[in-house]
Amino acid sequence: MNQVPTIQLNNGIAMPQLGFGVWQVPDAEAAQAVGTALEAGYRSIDTASIYGNEAGTGKALAASGLPREELFVTTKLWNHPREPWGRDNVLREFDASLEKLGLDHVDLYLIHWPRPMREDYLAIWKTFEEIAESGRARAVGVSNFQPAQLERLRAESPLVPAVNQVELHPLFGQAELRAVHAGLGIATEAWSPLGQGKELLASPAVLAAAEKHGRSAAQVVLRWHVQHGTIAIPKSVTPERIRQNLDVFGFELDAEDMAALDALESGRRIGPDPQEFDA
Ligand code: A2P
């Protein structure tokens, strides 16, 4: 069994530093992929209402027979398609996610995108305060938030997000945002930690470190996350890769490797710009 270290969130809850992400995994395949991940030793699963696979994820959680307290389940509130979210809709969406997952609580509930042009994230956060208080989410946080939005929450709410889950990988390392998180006590979580498995995994710096340590390119990149203190949720539907991606605690990158990976920073996102994204 792989020993995954935990990160202590700002409300004292422990979150595994490496989890399994199911973005783009169809519901029909999710049960199998999540089942493989749980067998491999993952205990943290990251889904979202928009992924359409909360039901498949829930099936795998139930079928695993693992005690609930050993699991760490994250899901996310999707953007309202037409108008700002109100309290009732947010609570209804949250109930629907719990029902699909077959759970009475999640470990982490996130606002999926800030949509600053809608000006509703603060009101949503007020409802998240209620959800946190009810214990139906052990922690609440945000995703794709920028410093200005984090500052606004800090100014207007006593509740600091436990986590901000953002696009982050060596090609887009988010150094500035990570510093803001450190100042506010927010844990940094990386989506697409492998850069979606594209050019990042073929870059010379990553391949050189892989060769040096006798590891795969993906393992090197995940190790970079671990050593930066980031929570990472790699996605794969390939059983061999699912297992391989968890096996990153038996080697260490040295300062030179870390610097070479840091130097891959391109300043370019793969995914949408959160300031503009309004799906
Ligand atoms: P697949 O799901 O077909 O195994 P990210 O988590 O950064 O979004 O990356 C996910 C992408 O990276 C998927 O296309 C996935 O492919 C691929 N991937 C995941 N793990 C590995 C790995 N160990 N080696 C190569 N590619 C991987």
mmCIF file of C-alpha atoms and ligand atoms in Angstrom:
data_model
loop_
_atom_site.group_PDB
_atom_site.id
_atom_site.type_symbol
_atom_site.label_atom_id
_atom_site.label_comp_id
_atom_site.label_asym_id
_atom_site.label_seq_id
_atom_site.Cartn_x
_atom_site.Cartn_y
_atom_site.Cartn_z
ATOM 1 C CA MET A 1 0.000 0.000 0.000
ATOM 2 C CA ASN A 2 1.308 3.426 -0.913
ATOM 3 C CA GLN A 3 1.623 5.824 1.980
ATOM 4 C CA VAL A 4 0.247 9.139 0.809
ATOM 5 C CA PRO A 5 1.128 12.077 3.080
ATOM 6 C CA THR A 6 -1.649 14.424 4.120
ATOM 7 C CA ILE A 7 -1.872 18.203 4.088
ATOM 8 C CA GLN A 8 -3.573 19.759 7.077
ATOM 9 C CA LEU A 9 -6.266 22.176 5.908
ATOM 10 C CA ASN A 10 -6.922 25.432 7.759
ATOM 11 C CA ASN A 11 -9.789 23.879 9.740
ATOM 12 C CA GLY A 12 -7.595 21.022 10.981
ATOM 13 C CA ILE A 13 -8.838 18.382 8.551
ATOM 14 C CA ALA A 14 -6.267 16.158 6.859
ATOM 15 C CA MET A 15 -6.412 15.844 3.065
ATOM 16 C CA PRO A 16 -4.312 13.311 1.119
ATOM 17 C CA GLN A 17 -1.725 15.136 -0.943
ATOM 18 C CA LEU A 18 -2.345 12.923 -3.938
ATOM 19 C CA GLY A 19 -5.828 12.108 -5.138
ATOM 20 C CA PHE A 20 -7.552 10.700 -8.186
ATOM 21 C CA GLY A 21 -9.263 13.116 -10.583
ATOM 22 C CA VAL A 22 -12.136 12.013 -12.781
ATOM 23 C CA TRP A 23 -12.570 15.001 -15.117
ATOM 24 C CA GLN A 24 -13.487 13.711 -18.600
ATOM 25 C CA VAL A 25 -14.152 10.190 -17.353
ATOM 26 C CA PRO A 26 -17.615 9.185 -18.617
ATOM 27 C CA ASP A 27 -20.032 8.029 -15.911
ATOM 28 C CA ALA A 28 -20.062 4.502 -17.300
ATOM 29 C CA GLU A 29 -16.270 4.250 -16.946
ATOM 30 C CA ALA A 30 -16.019 6.141 -13.666
ATOM 31 C CA ALA A 31 -17.009 3.222 -11.443
ATOM 32 C CA GLN A 32 -14.258 1.091 -12.896
ATOM 33 C CA ALA A 33 -11.584 3.809 -12.910
ATOM 34 C CA VAL A 34 -12.391 4.897 -9.344
ATOM 35 C CA GLY A 35 -12.504 1.237 -8.287
ATOM 36 C CA THR A 36 -9.027 0.684 -9.741
ATOM 37 C CA ALA A 37 -7.796 3.839 -7.997
ATOM 38 C CA LEU A 38 -9.176 2.771 -4.623
ATOM 39 C CA GLU A 39 -7.622 -0.677 -5.022
ATOM 40 C CA ALA A 40 -4.300 0.948 -5.894
ATOM 41 C CA GLY A 41 -4.443 2.891 -2.625
ATOM 42 C CA TYR A 42 -5.909 6.286 -3.518
ATOM 43 C CA ARG A 43 -8.253 7.524 -0.822
ATOM 44 C CA SER A 44 -9.028 10.979 -2.205
ATOM 45 C CA ILE A 45 -11.357 11.264 -5.197
ATOM 46 C CA ASP A 46 -12.064 14.538 -6.994
ATOM 47 C CA THR A 47 -15.273 14.847 -8.985
ATOM 48 C CA ALA A 48 -17.711 17.657 -9.850
ATOM 49 C CA SER A 49 -21.337 17.965 -10.727
ATOM 50 C CA ILE A 50 -20.481 19.060 -14.295
ATOM 51 C CA TYR A 51 -18.348 15.942 -14.879
ATOM 52 C CA GLY A 52 -21.568 13.913 -14.898
ATOM 53 C CA ASN A 53 -19.871 11.040 -13.094
ATOM 54 C CA GLU A 54 -20.847 11.502 -9.454
ATOM 55 C CA ALA A 55 -23.122 8.446 -9.680
ATOM 56 C CA GLY A 56 -20.382 6.207 -11.110
ATOM 57 C CA THR A 57 -17.958 7.567 -8.538
ATOM 58 C CA GLY A 58 -20.453 6.875 -5.741
ATOM 59 C CA LYS A 59 -20.931 3.307 -6.959
ATOM 60 C CA ALA A 60 -17.210 2.646 -6.748
ATOM 61 C CA LEU A 61 -17.002 4.191 -3.273
ATOM 62 C CA ALA A 62 -19.807 1.928 -2.059
ATOM 63 C CA ALA A 63 -18.455 -1.174 -3.796
ATOM 64 C CA SER A 64 -14.987 -0.668 -2.283
ATOM 65 C CA GLY A 65 -16.274 -1.525 1.180
ATOM 66 C CA LEU A 66 -13.804 1.021 2.589
ATOM 67 C CA PRO A 67 -14.898 2.783 5.780
ATOM 68 C CA ARG A 68 -16.248 6.240 5.000
ATOM 69 C CA GLU A 69 -13.770 7.898 7.336
ATOM 70 C CA GLU A 70 -10.866 6.566 5.245
ATOM 71 C CA LEU A 71 -12.176 8.300 2.129
ATOM 72 C CA PHE A 72 -11.802 11.931 1.124
ATOM 73 C CA VAL A 73 -14.419 12.934 -1.444
ATOM 74 C CA THR A 74 -14.473 16.296 -3.231
ATOM 75 C CA THR A 75 -17.197 17.628 -5.494
ATOM 76 C CA LYS A 76 -17.995 21.053 -6.910
ATOM 77 C CA LEU A 77 -20.883 23.416 -7.507
ATOM 78 C CA TRP A 78 -21.313 24.118 -11.208
ATOM 79 C CA ASN A 79 -22.016 27.562 -12.642
ATOM 80 C CA HIS A 80 -25.617 28.516 -13.119
ATOM 81 C CA PRO A 81 -26.154 28.695 -16.868
ATOM 82 C CA ARG A 82 -28.243 31.859 -16.956
ATOM 83 C CA GLU A 83 -28.312 33.818 -13.736
ATOM 84 C CA PRO A 84 -26.592 34.263 -10.404
ATOM 85 C CA TRP A 85 -27.000 31.350 -8.021
ATOM 86 C CA GLY A 86 -29.264 31.997 -5.033
ATOM 87 C CA ARG A 87 -29.141 30.213 -1.682
ATOM 88 C CA ASP A 88 -31.947 27.759 -2.497
ATOM 89 C CA ASN A 89 -30.426 26.681 -5.804
ATOM 90 C CA VAL A 90 -27.020 26.188 -4.223
ATOM 91 C CA LEU A 91 -28.485 23.998 -1.476
ATOM 92 C CA ARG A 92 -30.494 22.062 -4.035
ATOM 93 C CA GLU A 93 -27.398 21.489 -6.184
ATOM 94 C CA PHE A 94 -25.470 20.339 -3.131
ATOM 95 C CA ASP A 95 -28.250 17.902 -2.137
ATOM 96 C CA ALA A 96 -28.304 16.529 -5.696
ATOM 97 C CA SER A 97 -24.546 15.910 -5.615
ATOM 98 C CA LEU A 98 -24.776 14.095 -2.288
ATOM 99 C CA GLU A 99 -27.605 11.975 -3.585
ATOM 100 C CA LYS A 100 -25.741 10.973 -6.748
ATOM 101 C CA LEU A 101 -22.642 10.154 -4.721
ATOM 102 C CA GLY A 102 -24.774 8.168 -2.262
ATOM 103 C CA LEU A 103 -23.186 10.037 0.648
ATOM 104 C CA ASP A 104 -24.524 12.025 3.583
ATOM 105 C CA HIS A 105 -21.510 14.325 3.520
ATOM 106 C CA VAL A 106 -18.516 15.181 1.369
ATOM 107 C CA ASP A 107 -15.078 16.036 2.637
ATOM 108 C CA LEU A 108 -14.626 19.074 0.432
ATOM 109 C CA TYR A 109 -17.127 21.158 -1.529
ATOM 110 C CA LEU A 110 -15.796 23.759 -3.969
ATOM 111 C CA ILE A 111 -17.211 26.661 -5.992
ATOM 112 C CA HIS A 112 -16.080 25.486 -9.435
ATOM 113 C CA TRP A 113 -15.439 28.888 -11.123
ATOM 114 C CA PRO A 114 -15.593 32.452 -9.761
ATOM 115 C CA ARG A 115 -17.357 34.026 -12.789
ATOM 116 C CA PRO A 116 -16.519 37.543 -11.589
ATOM 117 C CA MET A 117 -18.812 39.065 -14.240
ATOM 118 C CA ARG A 118 -21.846 37.475 -12.503
ATOM 119 C CA GLU A 119 -20.974 38.957 -9.131
ATOM 120 C CA ASP A 120 -22.500 36.050 -7.245
ATOM 121 C CA TYR A 121 -19.512 34.225 -5.751
ATOM 122 C CA LEU A 122 -19.738 36.086 -2.454
ATOM 123 C CA ALA A 123 -23.419 35.177 -2.026
ATOM 124 C CA ILE A 124 -22.583 31.561 -2.933
ATOM 125 C CA TRP A 125 -19.807 31.598 -0.355
ATOM 126 C CA LYS A 126 -22.308 32.729 2.304
ATOM 127 C CA THR A 127 -24.324 29.582 1.556
ATOM 128 C CA PHE A 128 -21.093 27.566 1.684
ATOM 129 C CA GLU A 129 -20.614 28.920 5.224
ATOM 130 C CA GLU A 130 -23.968 27.334 6.091
ATOM 131 C CA ILE A 131 -23.025 24.053 4.429
ATOM 132 C CA ALA A 132 -19.763 23.960 6.376
ATOM 133 C CA GLU A 133 -21.570 24.690 9.613
ATOM 134 C CA SER A 134 -24.046 21.870 8.980
ATOM 135 C CA GLY A 135 -21.164 19.381 8.745
ATOM 136 C CA ARG A 136 -22.414 18.101 5.394
ATOM 137 C CA ALA A 137 -19.095 19.249 3.958
ATOM 138 C CA ARG A 138 -16.155 18.772 6.320
ATOM 139 C CA ALA A 139 -14.360 21.566 4.494
ATOM 140 C CA VAL A 140 -15.334 24.095 1.819
ATOM 141 C CA GLY A 141 -13.199 25.895 -0.690
ATOM 142 C CA VAL A 142 -13.002 27.361 -4.150
ATOM 143 C CA SER A 143 -11.584 26.568 -7.555
ATOM 144 C CA ASN A 144 -10.072 28.820 -10.200
ATOM 145 C CA PHE A 145 -10.204 31.866 -7.897
ATOM 146 C CA GLN A 146 -7.808 34.747 -8.501
ATOM 147 C CA PRO A 147 -6.124 36.858 -5.788
ATOM 148 C CA ALA A 148 -8.734 39.649 -5.997
ATOM 149 C CA GLN A 149 -11.566 37.190 -5.377
ATOM 150 C CA LEU A 150 -9.737 35.531 -2.481
ATOM 151 C CA GLU A 151 -9.137 38.968 -0.965
ATOM 152 C CA ARG A 152 -12.812 39.808 -1.289
ATOM 153 C CA LEU A 153 -13.837 36.604 0.525
ATOM 154 C CA ARG A 154 -11.339 37.374 3.245
ATOM 155 C CA ALA A 155 -12.739 40.878 3.668
ATOM 156 C CA GLU A 156 -16.377 39.792 3.723
ATOM 157 C CA SER A 157 -16.464 36.361 5.339
ATOM 158 C CA PRO A 158 -15.071 34.892 8.545
ATOM 159 C CA LEU A 159 -14.552 31.612 6.674
ATOM 160 C CA VAL A 160 -11.279 31.247 4.740
ATOM 161 C CA PRO A 161 -11.484 28.733 1.870
ATOM 162 C CA ALA A 162 -9.649 25.548 2.859
ATOM 163 C CA VAL A 163 -8.432 25.006 -0.700
ATOM 164 C CA ASN A 164 -8.153 26.788 -4.039
ATOM 165 C CA GLN A 165 -8.001 24.230 -6.848
ATOM 166 C CA VAL A 166 -6.397 25.744 -9.945
ATOM 167 C CA GLU A 167 -4.626 24.782 -13.143
ATOM 168 C CA LEU A 168 -1.046 24.150 -12.051
ATOM 169 C CA HIS A 169 1.859 22.194 -13.520
ATOM 170 C CA PRO A 170 5.471 23.020 -14.394
ATOM 171 C CA LEU A 171 4.410 24.885 -17.564
ATOM 172 C CA PHE A 172 2.071 27.059 -15.485
ATOM 173 C CA GLY A 173 3.414 27.016 -11.958
ATOM 174 C CA GLN A 174 1.277 29.794 -10.417
ATOM 175 C CA ALA A 175 4.092 31.049 -8.171
ATOM 176 C CA GLU A 176 2.303 34.316 -7.423
ATOM 177 C CA LEU A 177 -0.992 32.668 -6.555
ATOM 178 C CA ARG A 178 0.770 30.111 -4.363
ATOM 179 C CA ALA A 179 2.315 32.960 -2.395
ATOM 180 C CA VAL A 180 -1.138 34.515 -1.925
ATOM 181 C CA HIS A 181 -2.444 31.158 -0.694
ATOM 182 C CA ALA A 182 0.426 30.849 1.765
ATOM 183 C CA GLY A 183 -0.390 34.292 3.148
ATOM 184 C CA LEU A 184 -4.068 33.475 3.580
ATOM 185 C CA GLY A 185 -3.700 29.904 4.871
ATOM 186 C CA ILE A 186 -5.287 28.308 1.794
ATOM 187 C CA ALA A 187 -3.999 24.957 0.524
ATOM 188 C CA THR A 188 -3.055 24.884 -3.161
ATOM 189 C CA GLU A 189 -4.561 22.064 -5.207
ATOM 190 C CA ALA A 190 -3.513 21.413 -8.811
ATOM 191 C CA TRP A 191 -5.888 20.398 -11.569
ATOM 192 C CA SER A 192 -4.335 18.976 -14.714
ATOM 193 C CA PRO A 193 -1.168 18.388 -12.677
ATOM 194 C CA LEU A 194 0.355 16.520 -15.634
ATOM 195 C CA GLY A 195 -0.422 19.352 -18.033
ATOM 196 C CA GLN A 196 -3.052 17.025 -19.490
ATOM 197 C CA GLY A 197 -0.349 14.521 -20.385
ATOM 198 C CA LYS A 198 0.751 16.479 -23.461
ATOM 199 C CA GLU A 199 4.036 18.249 -24.288
ATOM 200 C CA LEU A 200 5.004 18.567 -20.624
ATOM 201 C CA LEU A 201 5.624 14.820 -20.361
ATOM 202 C CA ALA A 202 7.871 14.954 -23.429
ATOM 203 C CA SER A 203 9.929 17.967 -22.378
ATOM 204 C CA PRO A 204 13.708 17.401 -22.106
ATOM 205 C CA ALA A 205 13.921 18.572 -18.473
ATOM 206 C CA VAL A 206 11.248 16.090 -17.386
ATOM 207 C CA LEU A 207 12.718 13.255 -19.452
ATOM 208 C CA ALA A 208 16.218 13.924 -18.075
ATOM 209 C CA ALA A 209 14.966 13.723 -14.475
ATOM 210 C CA ALA A 210 12.970 10.599 -15.345
ATOM 211 C CA GLU A 211 16.071 8.926 -16.740
ATOM 212 C CA LYS A 212 18.175 10.002 -13.763
ATOM 213 C CA HIS A 213 15.746 8.544 -11.205
ATOM 214 C CA GLY A 214 14.561 5.538 -13.207
ATOM 215 C CA ARG A 215 10.987 6.851 -13.087
ATOM 216 C CA SER A 216 8.377 7.832 -15.657
ATOM 217 C CA ALA A 217 7.871 11.422 -16.815
ATOM 218 C CA ALA A 218 4.493 11.541 -15.036
ATOM 219 C CA GLN A 219 6.064 10.360 -11.788
ATOM 220 C CA VAL A 220 8.686 13.105 -11.998
ATOM 221 C CA VAL A 221 6.023 15.773 -12.508
ATOM 222 C CA LEU A 222 3.902 14.443 -9.634
ATOM 223 C CA ARG A 223 6.971 14.378 -7.422
ATOM 224 C CA TRP A 224 7.563 18.050 -8.315
ATOM 225 C CA HIS A 225 4.054 18.804 -7.007
ATOM 226 C CA VAL A 226 4.608 16.818 -3.818
ATOM 227 C CA GLN A 227 7.888 18.614 -3.075
ATOM 228 C CA HIS A 228 6.230 21.997 -3.670
ATOM 229 C CA GLY A 229 3.587 21.076 -1.083
ATOM 230 C CA THR A 230 0.798 21.100 -3.664
ATOM 231 C CA ILE A 231 -2.152 18.732 -3.575
ATOM 232 C CA ALA A 232 -2.399 16.994 -6.974
ATOM 233 C CA ILE A 233 -5.219 15.007 -8.584
ATOM 234 C CA PRO A 234 -3.908 13.293 -11.728
ATOM 235 C CA LYS A 235 -6.502 11.728 -13.995
ATOM 236 C CA SER A 236 -6.115 8.493 -15.910
ATOM 237 C CA VAL A 237 -8.376 5.760 -17.180
ATOM 238 C CA THR A 238 -5.407 3.420 -17.710
ATOM 239 C CA PRO A 239 -4.961 0.999 -14.769
ATOM 240 C CA GLU A 240 -1.173 0.843 -15.124
ATOM 241 C CA ARG A 241 -0.929 4.656 -15.065
ATOM 242 C CA ILE A 242 -3.401 4.958 -12.200
ATOM 243 C CA ARG A 243 -1.095 2.782 -10.096
ATOM 244 C CA GLN A 244 2.103 4.391 -11.359
ATOM 245 C CA ASN A 245 0.871 7.900 -10.542
ATOM 246 C CA LEU A 246 0.466 7.010 -6.867
ATOM 247 C CA ASP A 247 3.919 5.481 -6.610
ATOM 248 C CA VAL A 248 5.878 8.711 -6.156
ATOM 249 C CA PHE A 249 6.914 8.510 -2.512
ATOM 250 C CA GLY A 250 9.996 6.307 -2.911
ATOM 251 C CA PHE A 251 12.310 8.826 -4.591
ATOM 252 C CA GLU A 252 13.229 12.478 -4.337
ATOM 253 C CA LEU A 253 14.056 15.174 -6.862
ATOM 254 C CA ASP A 254 17.163 17.171 -5.948
ATOM 255 C CA ALA A 255 17.434 20.972 -6.068
ATOM 256 C CA GLU A 256 18.779 20.837 -9.607
ATOM 257 C CA ASP A 257 15.839 18.731 -10.846
ATOM 258 C CA MET A 258 13.362 21.025 -9.119
ATOM 259 C CA ALA A 259 14.993 24.115 -10.649
ATOM 260 C CA ALA A 260 14.954 22.537 -14.117
ATOM 261 C CA LEU A 261 11.234 21.808 -13.792
ATOM 262 C CA ASP A 262 10.514 25.258 -12.348
ATOM 263 C CA ALA A 263 12.269 26.730 -15.381
ATOM 264 C CA LEU A 264 9.636 25.186 -17.677
ATOM 265 C CA GLU A 265 7.295 28.034 -16.670
ATOM 266 C CA SER A 266 5.686 29.371 -19.845
ATOM 267 C CA GLY A 267 3.140 31.773 -18.383
ATOM 268 C CA ARG A 268 0.523 30.085 -20.560
ATOM 269 C CA ARG A 269 -2.553 28.220 -19.420
ATOM 270 C CA ILE A 270 -3.884 25.110 -21.117
ATOM 271 C CA GLY A 271 -7.399 25.643 -19.780
ATOM 272 C CA PRO A 272 -9.690 28.693 -19.730
ATOM 273 C CA ASP A 273 -8.875 32.026 -18.105
ATOM 274 C CA PRO A 274 -10.955 32.178 -14.895
ATOM 275 C CA GLN A 275 -11.464 35.944 -15.270
ATOM 276 C CA GLU A 276 -13.371 35.333 -18.491
ATOM 277 C CA PHE A 277 -14.778 31.841 -18.183
ATOM 278 C CA ASP A 278 -18.578 31.947 -17.983
ATOM 279 C CA ALA A 279 -19.912 28.585 -19.140
HETATM 280 P P1 A2P B 1 -5.253 8.346 -19.858
HETATM 281 O O1 A2P B 1 -6.436 8.804 -19.038
HETATM 282 O O2 A2P B 1 -5.634 7.897 -21.224
HETATM 283 O O3 A2P B 1 -4.396 7.353 -19.111
HETATM 284 P P2 A2P B 1 -4.069 15.664 -16.178
HETATM 285 O O4 A2P B 1 -4.362 14.922 -14.919
HETATM 286 O O5 A2P B 1 -2.911 16.611 -16.087
HETATM 287 O O6 A2P B 1 -5.296 16.362 -16.758
HETATM 288 O O7 A2P B 1 -3.598 14.590 -17.277
HETATM 289 C C1 A2P B 1 -4.481 13.586 -17.726
HETATM 290 C C2 A2P B 1 -3.968 13.045 -19.033
HETATM 291 O O8 A2P B 1 -2.668 12.494 -18.841
HETATM 292 C C3 A2P B 1 -4.830 11.944 -19.581
HETATM 293 O O9 A2P B 1 -4.860 12.101 -20.975
HETATM 294 C C4 A2P B 1 -4.107 10.663 -19.186
HETATM 295 O O10 A2P B 1 -4.317 9.642 -20.139
HETATM 296 C C5 A2P B 1 -2.665 11.116 -19.211
HETATM 297 N N1 A2P B 1 -1.859 10.398 -18.205
HETATM 298 C C6 A2P B 1 -2.202 10.140 -16.925
HETATM 299 N N2 A2P B 1 -1.238 9.473 -16.278
HETATM 300 C C7 A2P B 1 -0.235 9.297 -17.179
HETATM 301 C C8 A2P B 1 1.032 8.660 -17.117
HETATM 302 N N3 A2P B 1 1.448 8.077 -16.003
HETATM 303 N N4 A2P B 1 1.788 8.662 -18.234
HETATM 304 C C9 A2P B 1 1.359 9.257 -19.376
HETATM 305 N N5 A2P B 1 0.179 9.879 -19.497
HETATM 306 C C10 A2P B 1 -0.629 9.896 -18.408
#
